[in-house]
Amino acid sequence: MTTPLPAPPQSVPVYHASQISATDGANMGDTLSFASELLLDDVYELSFGAEPVRLSVQTDDTNRLSIAADTETGTPGATLHLDCALTFMSSDGQTNDAILLVEVDDNNTAENIYLIPLNALSSKVEYRLVGIDTTTARQKFAQVACVSFTRGTRITMATGEQRPIEDLAVGDKVLTRDDGVQAVRWIGQSTVRAVGEFAPICISAGTLNNDTDLIVSPDHRLFIYQREDRLGAGRSELLVKVRHLVNGDTVRVQDGGFVDYFQLLFDSHQIIYAEGIAAESMLIDSRTKAVLPQELSDAMGNVIPGHSDLPHAGLDVSAPLLDRPDAAELLRKASMR
């Protein structure tokens, strides 16, 4: 029996709790803390000049969340706990959702508290705490971790038909790169504000030899087959996160309004074709499993062959290799016949 390979780490923007202080209310003068110490109607402000840093989160087959080696903050290997989901309201009436994460040491003592903002936060703005939820933090975190296609995305079916994702149904047969024709096991759908970590990214037509625009969630990974290694990755098969290709021009963030997201689940992690681009389907691990209906989650159990064994492990391209404005163009040229 082989040991399941770890899921790829996920990078999320965080503020340290020490950067967020109560300026009014019962906890005035204190920094952001655990749900058990927070009180509704307290007002918080972000320190002037504070900028989010990337916290890299990984999971293992025991459902433990920990800090990955490529993190910008925190102690690699340390355990992370999802404490709660918070909702703040700014003076203009806008709501701002966030997730509170706690880093603990080997003695289960809190070392750091992090806030994942699901909407952009600004200094010199008062945020009144209007919601503290200790039951939905894992589900909200799962929504961030899920890779999603947007409404209108055309998926290549077994027949070669290009069908809008919103018209798919469970049982429909989809063409996959590695396993031929596969049936859709489950389809998830949600409508969220297209801001912060939920703002989709548009890959303009032609950018990666695609005929039309492809719009997906920020951490969605695309499969690229390099006919020559223009990127210097040292291999021909690559998985590239869309967020690492953003250049403000041909690959850009679409911030504002609302977005309809769809997740496609198969019995195993697959590479499918969306607007002609090879892209991954939903990957089930301890971060994403919480979005599934309870009966499906129970039926799949804790170890899911094809998901826990990660047939596409080891293909991820590190962010530094893609930290160049022409990364998308290099990949386009590298994949051309």
mmCIF file of C-alpha atoms in Angstrom:
data_model
loop_
_atom_site.group_PDB
_atom_site.id
_atom_site.type_symbol
_atom_site.label_atom_id
_atom_site.label_comp_id
_atom_site.label_asym_id
_atom_site.label_seq_id
_atom_site.Cartn_x
_atom_site.Cartn_y
_atom_site.Cartn_z
ATOM 1 C CA MET A 1 0.000 0.000 0.000
ATOM 2 C CA THR A 2 1.449 3.363 -1.054
ATOM 3 C CA THR A 3 1.411 6.417 1.164
ATOM 4 C CA PRO A 4 -0.842 9.150 -0.269
ATOM 5 C CA LEU A 5 1.130 12.092 -1.585
ATOM 6 C CA PRO A 6 0.465 15.481 0.010
ATOM 7 C CA ALA A 7 -1.811 17.890 -1.810
ATOM 8 C CA PRO A 8 -0.116 20.924 -3.375
ATOM 9 C CA PRO A 9 0.202 23.862 -0.957
ATOM 10 C CA GLN A 10 -2.150 26.808 -1.267
ATOM 11 C CA SER A 11 -1.001 30.389 -0.810
ATOM 12 C CA VAL A 12 -3.449 32.785 0.876
ATOM 13 C CA PRO A 13 -3.034 36.476 1.771
ATOM 14 C CA VAL A 14 -3.003 37.134 5.523
ATOM 15 C CA TYR A 15 -2.589 39.933 8.014
ATOM 16 C CA HIS A 16 -1.041 39.273 11.399
ATOM 17 C CA ALA A 17 -3.564 39.883 14.182
ATOM 18 C CA SER A 18 -1.115 42.397 15.660
ATOM 19 C CA GLN A 19 -1.807 44.631 12.624
ATOM 20 C CA ILE A 20 -5.527 44.888 13.452
ATOM 21 C CA SER A 21 -6.565 46.700 16.652
ATOM 22 C CA ALA A 22 -9.866 47.563 18.313
ATOM 23 C CA THR A 23 -10.368 51.332 18.333
ATOM 24 C CA ASP A 24 -13.782 51.283 19.991
ATOM 25 C CA GLY A 25 -15.820 48.871 22.104
ATOM 26 C CA ALA A 26 -15.188 46.489 24.987
ATOM 27 C CA ASN A 27 -11.825 45.320 23.595
ATOM 28 C CA MET A 28 -10.566 48.820 22.745
ATOM 29 C CA GLY A 29 -6.771 48.851 22.550
ATOM 30 C CA ASP A 30 -6.486 45.086 22.062
ATOM 31 C CA THR A 31 -5.446 43.371 18.852
ATOM 32 C CA LEU A 32 -7.602 40.838 17.035
ATOM 33 C CA SER A 33 -7.854 37.535 18.910
ATOM 34 C CA PHE A 34 -9.677 34.193 19.096
ATOM 35 C CA ALA A 35 -13.441 33.917 18.661
ATOM 36 C CA SER A 36 -13.863 33.264 22.393
ATOM 37 C CA GLU A 37 -12.333 36.684 23.171
ATOM 38 C CA LEU A 38 -14.132 38.703 20.518
ATOM 39 C CA LEU A 39 -17.285 40.755 21.037
ATOM 40 C CA LEU A 40 -19.800 41.940 18.480
ATOM 41 C CA ASP A 41 -19.961 45.693 17.734
ATOM 42 C CA ASP A 42 -16.298 46.265 18.558
ATOM 43 C CA VAL A 43 -14.654 48.450 15.913
ATOM 44 C CA TYR A 44 -11.293 47.499 14.371
ATOM 45 C CA GLU A 45 -8.808 49.296 12.174
ATOM 46 C CA LEU A 46 -5.908 48.042 10.086
ATOM 47 C CA SER A 47 -2.499 49.538 10.933
ATOM 48 C CA PHE A 48 -1.392 52.279 8.553
ATOM 49 C CA GLY A 49 0.703 50.887 5.730
ATOM 50 C CA ALA A 50 -0.057 47.241 6.585
ATOM 51 C CA GLU A 51 0.094 44.940 3.560
ATOM 52 C CA PRO A 52 -0.953 41.277 3.400
ATOM 53 C CA VAL A 53 1.705 38.596 3.059
ATOM 54 C CA ARG A 54 1.280 35.114 1.612
ATOM 55 C CA LEU A 55 0.806 32.213 4.030
ATOM 56 C CA SER A 56 1.352 28.856 2.345
ATOM 57 C CA VAL A 57 -0.988 26.164 3.663
ATOM 58 C CA GLN A 58 -0.780 22.442 3.054
ATOM 59 C CA THR A 59 -2.778 19.428 4.167
ATOM 60 C CA ASP A 60 -2.012 15.764 4.787
ATOM 61 C CA ASP A 61 -3.980 12.513 4.819
ATOM 62 C CA THR A 62 -4.901 13.039 8.499
ATOM 63 C CA ASN A 63 -6.775 16.280 7.655
ATOM 64 C CA ARG A 64 -4.121 18.339 9.455
ATOM 65 C CA LEU A 65 -3.484 21.838 8.157
ATOM 66 C CA SER A 66 0.076 23.095 8.428
ATOM 67 C CA ILE A 67 2.386 25.787 7.067
ATOM 68 C CA ALA A 68 4.226 24.796 3.896
ATOM 69 C CA ALA A 69 7.916 25.315 3.264
ATOM 70 C CA ASP A 70 7.457 28.069 0.660
ATOM 71 C CA THR A 71 5.550 30.397 3.006
ATOM 72 C CA GLU A 72 6.349 34.099 3.383
ATOM 73 C CA THR A 73 5.319 34.122 7.031
ATOM 74 C CA GLY A 74 4.905 31.697 9.919
ATOM 75 C CA THR A 75 6.940 28.631 10.877
ATOM 76 C CA PRO A 76 7.125 25.922 8.191
ATOM 77 C CA GLY A 77 5.676 22.662 9.514
ATOM 78 C CA ALA A 78 3.641 24.305 12.283
ATOM 79 C CA THR A 79 0.027 23.214 12.710
ATOM 80 C CA LEU A 80 -2.798 25.587 11.776
ATOM 81 C CA HIS A 81 -6.300 25.650 13.257
ATOM 82 C CA LEU A 82 -9.328 27.251 11.616
ATOM 83 C CA ASP A 83 -10.744 29.274 14.500
ATOM 84 C CA CYS A 84 -13.735 31.123 13.054
ATOM 85 C CA ALA A 85 -15.273 33.095 10.214
ATOM 86 C CA LEU A 86 -15.720 36.818 10.854
ATOM 87 C CA THR A 87 -17.889 39.465 9.228
ATOM 88 C CA PHE A 88 -17.066 43.156 9.476
ATOM 89 C CA MET A 89 -19.105 46.128 8.259
ATOM 90 C CA SER A 90 -17.458 49.318 7.108
ATOM 91 C CA SER A 91 -18.972 52.782 7.537
ATOM 92 C CA ASP A 92 -20.381 52.704 3.981
ATOM 93 C CA GLY A 93 -22.442 49.613 4.809
ATOM 94 C CA GLN A 94 -20.276 47.124 2.902
ATOM 95 C CA THR A 95 -19.712 43.752 4.549
ATOM 96 C CA ASN A 96 -16.238 42.220 4.630
ATOM 97 C CA ASP A 97 -15.746 38.519 5.308
ATOM 98 C CA ALA A 98 -12.599 36.990 6.752
ATOM 99 C CA ILE A 99 -11.263 33.762 8.257
ATOM 100 C CA LEU A 100 -9.204 33.548 11.449
ATOM 101 C CA LEU A 101 -6.338 31.037 11.475
ATOM 102 C CA VAL A 102 -4.221 30.129 14.504
ATOM 103 C CA GLU A 103 -0.676 28.752 14.314
ATOM 104 C CA VAL A 104 0.234 26.493 17.258
ATOM 105 C CA ASP A 105 3.486 24.946 18.457
ATOM 106 C CA ASP A 106 4.142 21.329 19.477
ATOM 107 C CA ASN A 107 2.499 21.991 22.857
ATOM 108 C CA ASN A 108 -0.654 23.301 21.142
ATOM 109 C CA THR A 109 0.145 26.824 22.355
ATOM 110 C CA ALA A 110 -0.831 29.675 20.040
ATOM 111 C CA GLU A 111 2.173 31.224 18.324
ATOM 112 C CA ASN A 112 0.501 33.460 15.743
ATOM 113 C CA ILE A 113 -2.994 34.539 14.718
ATOM 114 C CA TYR A 114 -3.694 35.330 11.075
ATOM 115 C CA LEU A 115 -6.643 36.934 9.319
ATOM 116 C CA ILE A 116 -7.437 35.863 5.763
ATOM 117 C CA PRO A 117 -9.394 38.765 4.214
ATOM 118 C CA LEU A 118 -11.917 37.577 1.652
ATOM 119 C CA ASN A 119 -12.376 41.214 0.614
ATOM 120 C CA ALA A 120 -9.700 43.876 0.378
ATOM 121 C CA LEU A 121 -9.121 45.802 3.630
ATOM 122 C CA SER A 122 -7.799 49.362 3.902
ATOM 123 C CA SER A 123 -6.145 51.344 6.674
ATOM 124 C CA LYS A 124 -7.936 54.412 8.095
ATOM 125 C CA VAL A 125 -11.255 52.586 7.693
ATOM 126 C CA GLU A 126 -13.382 51.511 10.647
ATOM 127 C CA TYR A 127 -14.619 47.913 10.521
ATOM 128 C CA ARG A 128 -17.375 46.989 12.969
ATOM 129 C CA LEU A 129 -17.465 43.317 13.925
ATOM 130 C CA VAL A 130 -20.985 42.098 13.117
ATOM 131 C CA GLY A 131 -20.511 38.338 12.824
ATOM 132 C CA ILE A 132 -18.543 35.624 14.644
ATOM 133 C CA ASP A 133 -19.152 32.093 13.338
ATOM 134 C CA THR A 134 -17.224 29.103 14.680
ATOM 135 C CA THR A 135 -19.136 26.566 12.574
ATOM 136 C CA THR A 136 -18.590 27.683 8.967
ATOM 137 C CA ALA A 137 -14.873 28.566 8.938
ATOM 138 C CA ARG A 138 -13.902 25.266 7.315
ATOM 139 C CA GLN A 139 -16.583 25.605 4.649
ATOM 140 C CA LYS A 140 -15.553 29.182 3.817
ATOM 141 C CA PHE A 141 -11.905 28.139 3.662
ATOM 142 C CA ALA A 142 -12.917 25.274 1.361
ATOM 143 C CA GLN A 143 -14.603 27.738 -0.985
ATOM 144 C CA VAL A 144 -11.341 29.676 -1.250
ATOM 145 C CA ALA A 145 -9.374 26.477 -1.854
ATOM 146 C CA CYS A 146 -11.686 25.090 -4.557
ATOM 147 C CA VAL A 147 -10.748 25.537 -8.202
ATOM 148 C CA SER A 148 -13.733 26.852 -10.111
ATOM 149 C CA PHE A 149 -14.869 27.721 -13.614
ATOM 150 C CA THR A 150 -17.191 30.662 -14.260
ATOM 151 C CA ARG A 151 -20.612 30.668 -15.888
ATOM 152 C CA GLY A 152 -20.384 30.381 -19.662
ATOM 153 C CA THR A 153 -17.131 28.398 -19.714
ATOM 154 C CA ARG A 154 -17.357 25.796 -22.474
ATOM 155 C CA ILE A 155 -16.281 22.294 -21.469
ATOM 156 C CA THR A 156 -15.236 19.682 -24.053
ATOM 157 C CA MET A 157 -17.584 16.706 -23.863
ATOM 158 C CA ALA A 158 -16.917 13.091 -24.903
ATOM 159 C CA THR A 159 -18.509 13.819 -28.299
ATOM 160 C CA GLY A 160 -16.301 16.859 -28.903
ATOM 161 C CA GLU A 161 -19.194 19.216 -28.190
ATOM 162 C CA GLN A 162 -18.298 22.444 -26.390
ATOM 163 C CA ARG A 163 -20.989 22.757 -23.706
ATOM 164 C CA PRO A 164 -21.433 25.681 -21.261
ATOM 165 C CA ILE A 165 -20.632 24.478 -17.773
ATOM 166 C CA GLU A 166 -23.993 25.607 -16.389
ATOM 167 C CA ASP A 167 -25.686 23.137 -18.777
ATOM 168 C CA LEU A 168 -23.787 20.098 -17.478
ATOM 169 C CA ALA A 169 -25.463 17.494 -15.281
ATOM 170 C CA VAL A 170 -24.225 14.704 -13.031
ATOM 171 C CA GLY A 171 -23.450 11.664 -15.188
ATOM 172 C CA ASP A 172 -22.532 13.647 -18.293
ATOM 173 C CA LYS A 173 -19.450 12.316 -20.062
ATOM 174 C CA VAL A 174 -16.471 14.677 -20.328
ATOM 175 C CA LEU A 175 -13.232 14.222 -22.248
ATOM 176 C CA THR A 176 -10.146 14.028 -19.988
ATOM 177 C CA ARG A 177 -6.504 14.138 -20.942
ATOM 178 C CA ASP A 178 -5.340 11.060 -19.035
ATOM 179 C CA ASP A 179 -8.351 8.778 -18.614
ATOM 180 C CA GLY A 180 -10.418 9.233 -21.745
ATOM 181 C CA VAL A 181 -14.113 9.728 -21.154
ATOM 182 C CA GLN A 182 -15.189 10.247 -17.529
ATOM 183 C CA ALA A 183 -18.587 10.868 -15.938
ATOM 184 C CA VAL A 184 -19.211 13.949 -13.815
ATOM 185 C CA ARG A 185 -19.696 12.842 -10.194
ATOM 186 C CA TRP A 186 -20.872 16.163 -8.692
ATOM 187 C CA ILE A 187 -21.293 19.797 -9.718
ATOM 188 C CA GLY A 188 -20.933 22.590 -7.208
ATOM 189 C CA GLN A 189 -22.246 26.100 -7.736
ATOM 190 C CA SER A 190 -22.009 29.327 -5.756
ATOM 191 C CA THR A 191 -22.417 33.052 -6.365
ATOM 192 C CA VAL A 192 -19.944 35.286 -4.545
ATOM 193 C CA ARG A 193 -18.733 38.865 -4.630
ATOM 194 C CA ALA A 194 -15.911 39.070 -7.147
ATOM 195 C CA VAL A 195 -13.437 40.733 -4.795
ATOM 196 C CA GLY A 196 -10.230 39.740 -3.038
ATOM 197 C CA GLU A 197 -9.550 36.018 -3.136
ATOM 198 C CA PHE A 198 -12.830 35.448 -4.972
ATOM 199 C CA ALA A 199 -12.116 37.787 -7.889
ATOM 200 C CA PRO A 200 -11.772 35.634 -11.028
ATOM 201 C CA ILE A 201 -8.925 35.857 -13.508
ATOM 202 C CA CYS A 202 -9.452 36.199 -17.259
ATOM 203 C CA ILE A 203 -7.060 34.637 -19.750
ATOM 204 C CA SER A 204 -7.733 36.565 -22.944
ATOM 205 C CA ALA A 205 -8.328 34.776 -26.233
ATOM 206 C CA GLY A 206 -5.060 33.748 -27.873
ATOM 207 C CA THR A 207 -2.956 34.102 -24.731
ATOM 208 C CA LEU A 208 -2.411 30.345 -24.382
ATOM 209 C CA ASN A 209 -3.576 29.413 -27.879
ATOM 210 C CA ASN A 210 -7.205 29.595 -26.703
ATOM 211 C CA ASP A 211 -9.876 30.759 -29.173
ATOM 212 C CA THR A 212 -11.980 32.580 -26.574
ATOM 213 C CA ASP A 213 -11.515 34.051 -23.096
ATOM 214 C CA LEU A 214 -11.204 31.610 -20.192
ATOM 215 C CA ILE A 215 -12.265 32.959 -16.776
ATOM 216 C CA VAL A 216 -11.463 30.899 -13.685
ATOM 217 C CA SER A 217 -10.749 31.170 -9.949
ATOM 218 C CA PRO A 218 -7.307 32.533 -8.971
ATOM 219 C CA ASP A 219 -5.738 29.250 -7.819
ATOM 220 C CA HIS A 220 -6.982 27.220 -10.761
ATOM 221 C CA ARG A 221 -4.119 25.269 -12.309
ATOM 222 C CA LEU A 222 -3.657 24.918 -16.051
ATOM 223 C CA PHE A 223 -1.858 21.974 -17.646
ATOM 224 C CA ILE A 224 0.839 23.026 -20.104
ATOM 225 C CA TYR A 225 2.821 20.648 -22.294
ATOM 226 C CA GLN A 226 6.070 22.315 -23.316
ATOM 227 C CA ARG A 227 7.510 21.188 -26.632
ATOM 228 C CA GLU A 228 10.614 23.100 -25.632
ATOM 229 C CA ASP A 229 11.514 24.239 -22.124
ATOM 230 C CA ARG A 230 11.344 28.004 -22.578
ATOM 231 C CA LEU A 231 10.481 28.514 -18.905
ATOM 232 C CA GLY A 232 13.425 26.568 -17.497
ATOM 233 C CA ALA A 233 11.251 24.204 -15.448
ATOM 234 C CA GLY A 234 13.318 21.169 -16.412
ATOM 235 C CA ARG A 235 10.347 19.112 -17.633
ATOM 236 C CA SER A 236 7.762 19.152 -20.370
ATOM 237 C CA GLU A 237 4.552 18.699 -18.327
ATOM 238 C CA LEU A 238 3.587 21.612 -16.065
ATOM 239 C CA LEU A 239 0.761 22.702 -13.791
ATOM 240 C CA VAL A 240 0.607 26.491 -13.558
ATOM 241 C CA LYS A 241 -1.587 28.531 -11.207
ATOM 242 C CA VAL A 242 -3.454 31.233 -13.089
ATOM 243 C CA ARG A 243 -2.682 33.851 -10.415
ATOM 244 C CA HIS A 244 1.026 33.502 -11.251
ATOM 245 C CA LEU A 245 0.383 34.496 -14.880
ATOM 246 C CA VAL A 246 -1.404 37.787 -14.145
ATOM 247 C CA ASN A 247 0.234 40.599 -16.117
ATOM 248 C CA GLY A 248 -2.561 43.181 -16.108
ATOM 249 C CA ASP A 249 -3.022 42.804 -19.855
ATOM 250 C CA THR A 250 -3.590 39.392 -21.435
ATOM 251 C CA VAL A 251 -4.116 37.786 -18.021
ATOM 252 C CA ARG A 252 -5.985 40.075 -15.663
ATOM 253 C CA VAL A 253 -8.043 40.074 -12.477
ATOM 254 C CA GLN A 254 -11.733 40.853 -12.959
ATOM 255 C CA ASP A 255 -12.533 42.623 -9.708
ATOM 256 C CA GLY A 256 -16.003 43.867 -8.862
ATOM 257 C CA GLY A 257 -19.611 42.771 -8.959
ATOM 258 C CA PHE A 258 -20.573 39.119 -8.515
ATOM 259 C CA VAL A 259 -19.382 35.894 -10.114
ATOM 260 C CA ASP A 260 -21.023 32.496 -10.550
ATOM 261 C CA TYR A 261 -18.518 29.734 -9.807
ATOM 262 C CA PHE A 262 -18.889 26.057 -10.760
ATOM 263 C CA GLN A 263 -16.835 23.084 -9.545
ATOM 264 C CA LEU A 264 -16.631 19.801 -11.478
ATOM 265 C CA LEU A 265 -15.864 16.640 -9.510
ATOM 266 C CA PHE A 266 -14.866 13.291 -10.999
ATOM 267 C CA ASP A 267 -13.977 10.010 -9.299
ATOM 268 C CA SER A 268 -10.342 11.085 -9.632
ATOM 269 C CA HIS A 269 -8.513 14.357 -10.175
ATOM 270 C CA GLN A 270 -8.610 15.060 -13.912
ATOM 271 C CA ILE A 271 -7.260 17.387 -16.547
ATOM 272 C CA ILE A 272 -10.169 18.453 -18.733
ATOM 273 C CA TYR A 273 -10.542 21.016 -21.522
ATOM 274 C CA ALA A 274 -12.139 24.413 -20.931
ATOM 275 C CA GLU A 275 -12.288 26.843 -23.857
ATOM 276 C CA GLY A 276 -9.656 24.568 -25.406
ATOM 277 C CA ILE A 277 -7.212 24.977 -22.503
ATOM 278 C CA ALA A 278 -6.232 21.935 -20.428
ATOM 279 C CA ALA A 279 -7.289 22.745 -16.849
ATOM 280 C CA GLU A 280 -7.718 20.765 -13.656
ATOM 281 C CA SER A 281 -10.983 19.547 -12.182
ATOM 282 C CA MET A 282 -11.830 19.773 -8.480
ATOM 283 C CA LEU A 283 -9.308 18.126 -6.154
ATOM 284 C CA ILE A 284 -10.686 16.654 -2.930
ATOM 285 C CA ASP A 285 -8.532 16.998 0.190
ATOM 286 C CA SER A 286 -9.105 18.154 3.757
ATOM 287 C CA ARG A 287 -9.309 21.789 2.592
ATOM 288 C CA THR A 288 -11.957 21.319 -0.085
ATOM 289 C CA LYS A 289 -14.044 18.397 1.160
ATOM 290 C CA ALA A 290 -16.201 20.671 3.323
ATOM 291 C CA VAL A 291 -17.995 22.090 0.253
ATOM 292 C CA LEU A 292 -19.452 18.686 -0.633
ATOM 293 C CA PRO A 293 -22.957 17.683 0.448
ATOM 294 C CA GLN A 294 -22.672 15.686 3.674
ATOM 295 C CA GLU A 295 -23.976 12.457 2.153
ATOM 296 C CA LEU A 296 -21.428 12.585 -0.666
ATOM 297 C CA SER A 297 -18.616 13.474 1.732
ATOM 298 C CA ASP A 298 -19.533 10.505 3.949
ATOM 299 C CA ALA A 299 -19.753 8.159 0.966
ATOM 300 C CA MET A 300 -16.290 9.143 -0.286
ATOM 301 C CA GLY A 301 -14.671 8.464 3.103
ATOM 302 C CA ASN A 302 -11.331 9.820 4.271
ATOM 303 C CA VAL A 303 -9.083 8.318 1.581
ATOM 304 C CA ILE A 304 -10.186 8.861 -2.010
ATOM 305 C CA PRO A 305 -8.161 6.999 -4.669
ATOM 306 C CA GLY A 306 -7.232 9.320 -7.513
ATOM 307 C CA HIS A 307 -7.532 12.339 -5.231
ATOM 308 C CA SER A 308 -5.409 11.385 -2.223
ATOM 309 C CA ASP A 309 -2.816 9.733 -4.491
ATOM 310 C CA LEU A 310 -2.643 12.826 -6.702
ATOM 311 C CA PRO A 311 -1.848 11.487 -10.178
ATOM 312 C CA HIS A 312 -0.598 14.946 -11.163
ATOM 313 C CA ALA A 313 1.678 15.516 -8.169
ATOM 314 C CA GLY A 314 5.079 17.037 -8.862
ATOM 315 C CA LEU A 315 4.043 19.052 -11.911
ATOM 316 C CA ASP A 316 3.522 22.391 -10.140
ATOM 317 C CA VAL A 317 5.691 25.293 -11.273
ATOM 318 C CA SER A 318 7.059 27.456 -8.468
ATOM 319 C CA ALA A 319 6.028 31.115 -8.381
ATOM 320 C CA PRO A 320 9.585 32.506 -8.859
ATOM 321 C CA LEU A 321 9.866 30.855 -12.297
ATOM 322 C CA LEU A 322 6.695 32.654 -13.363
ATOM 323 C CA ASP A 323 7.589 36.029 -11.843
ATOM 324 C CA ARG A 324 8.073 37.747 -15.207
ATOM 325 C CA PRO A 325 5.661 39.771 -17.373
ATOM 326 C CA ASP A 326 6.140 37.504 -20.404
ATOM 327 C CA ALA A 327 5.491 34.192 -18.588
ATOM 328 C CA ALA A 328 2.188 33.567 -20.398
ATOM 329 C CA GLU A 329 3.757 34.354 -23.771
ATOM 330 C CA LEU A 330 6.671 31.989 -23.097
ATOM 331 C CA LEU A 331 4.239 29.204 -22.228
ATOM 332 C CA ARG A 332 2.193 29.914 -25.352
ATOM 333 C CA LYS A 333 5.261 29.623 -27.565
ATOM 334 C CA ALA A 334 6.553 26.581 -25.694
ATOM 335 C CA SER A 335 3.310 24.690 -26.252
ATOM 336 C CA MET A 336 2.925 25.462 -29.972
ATOM 337 C CA ARG A 337 3.331 22.694 -32.503
#
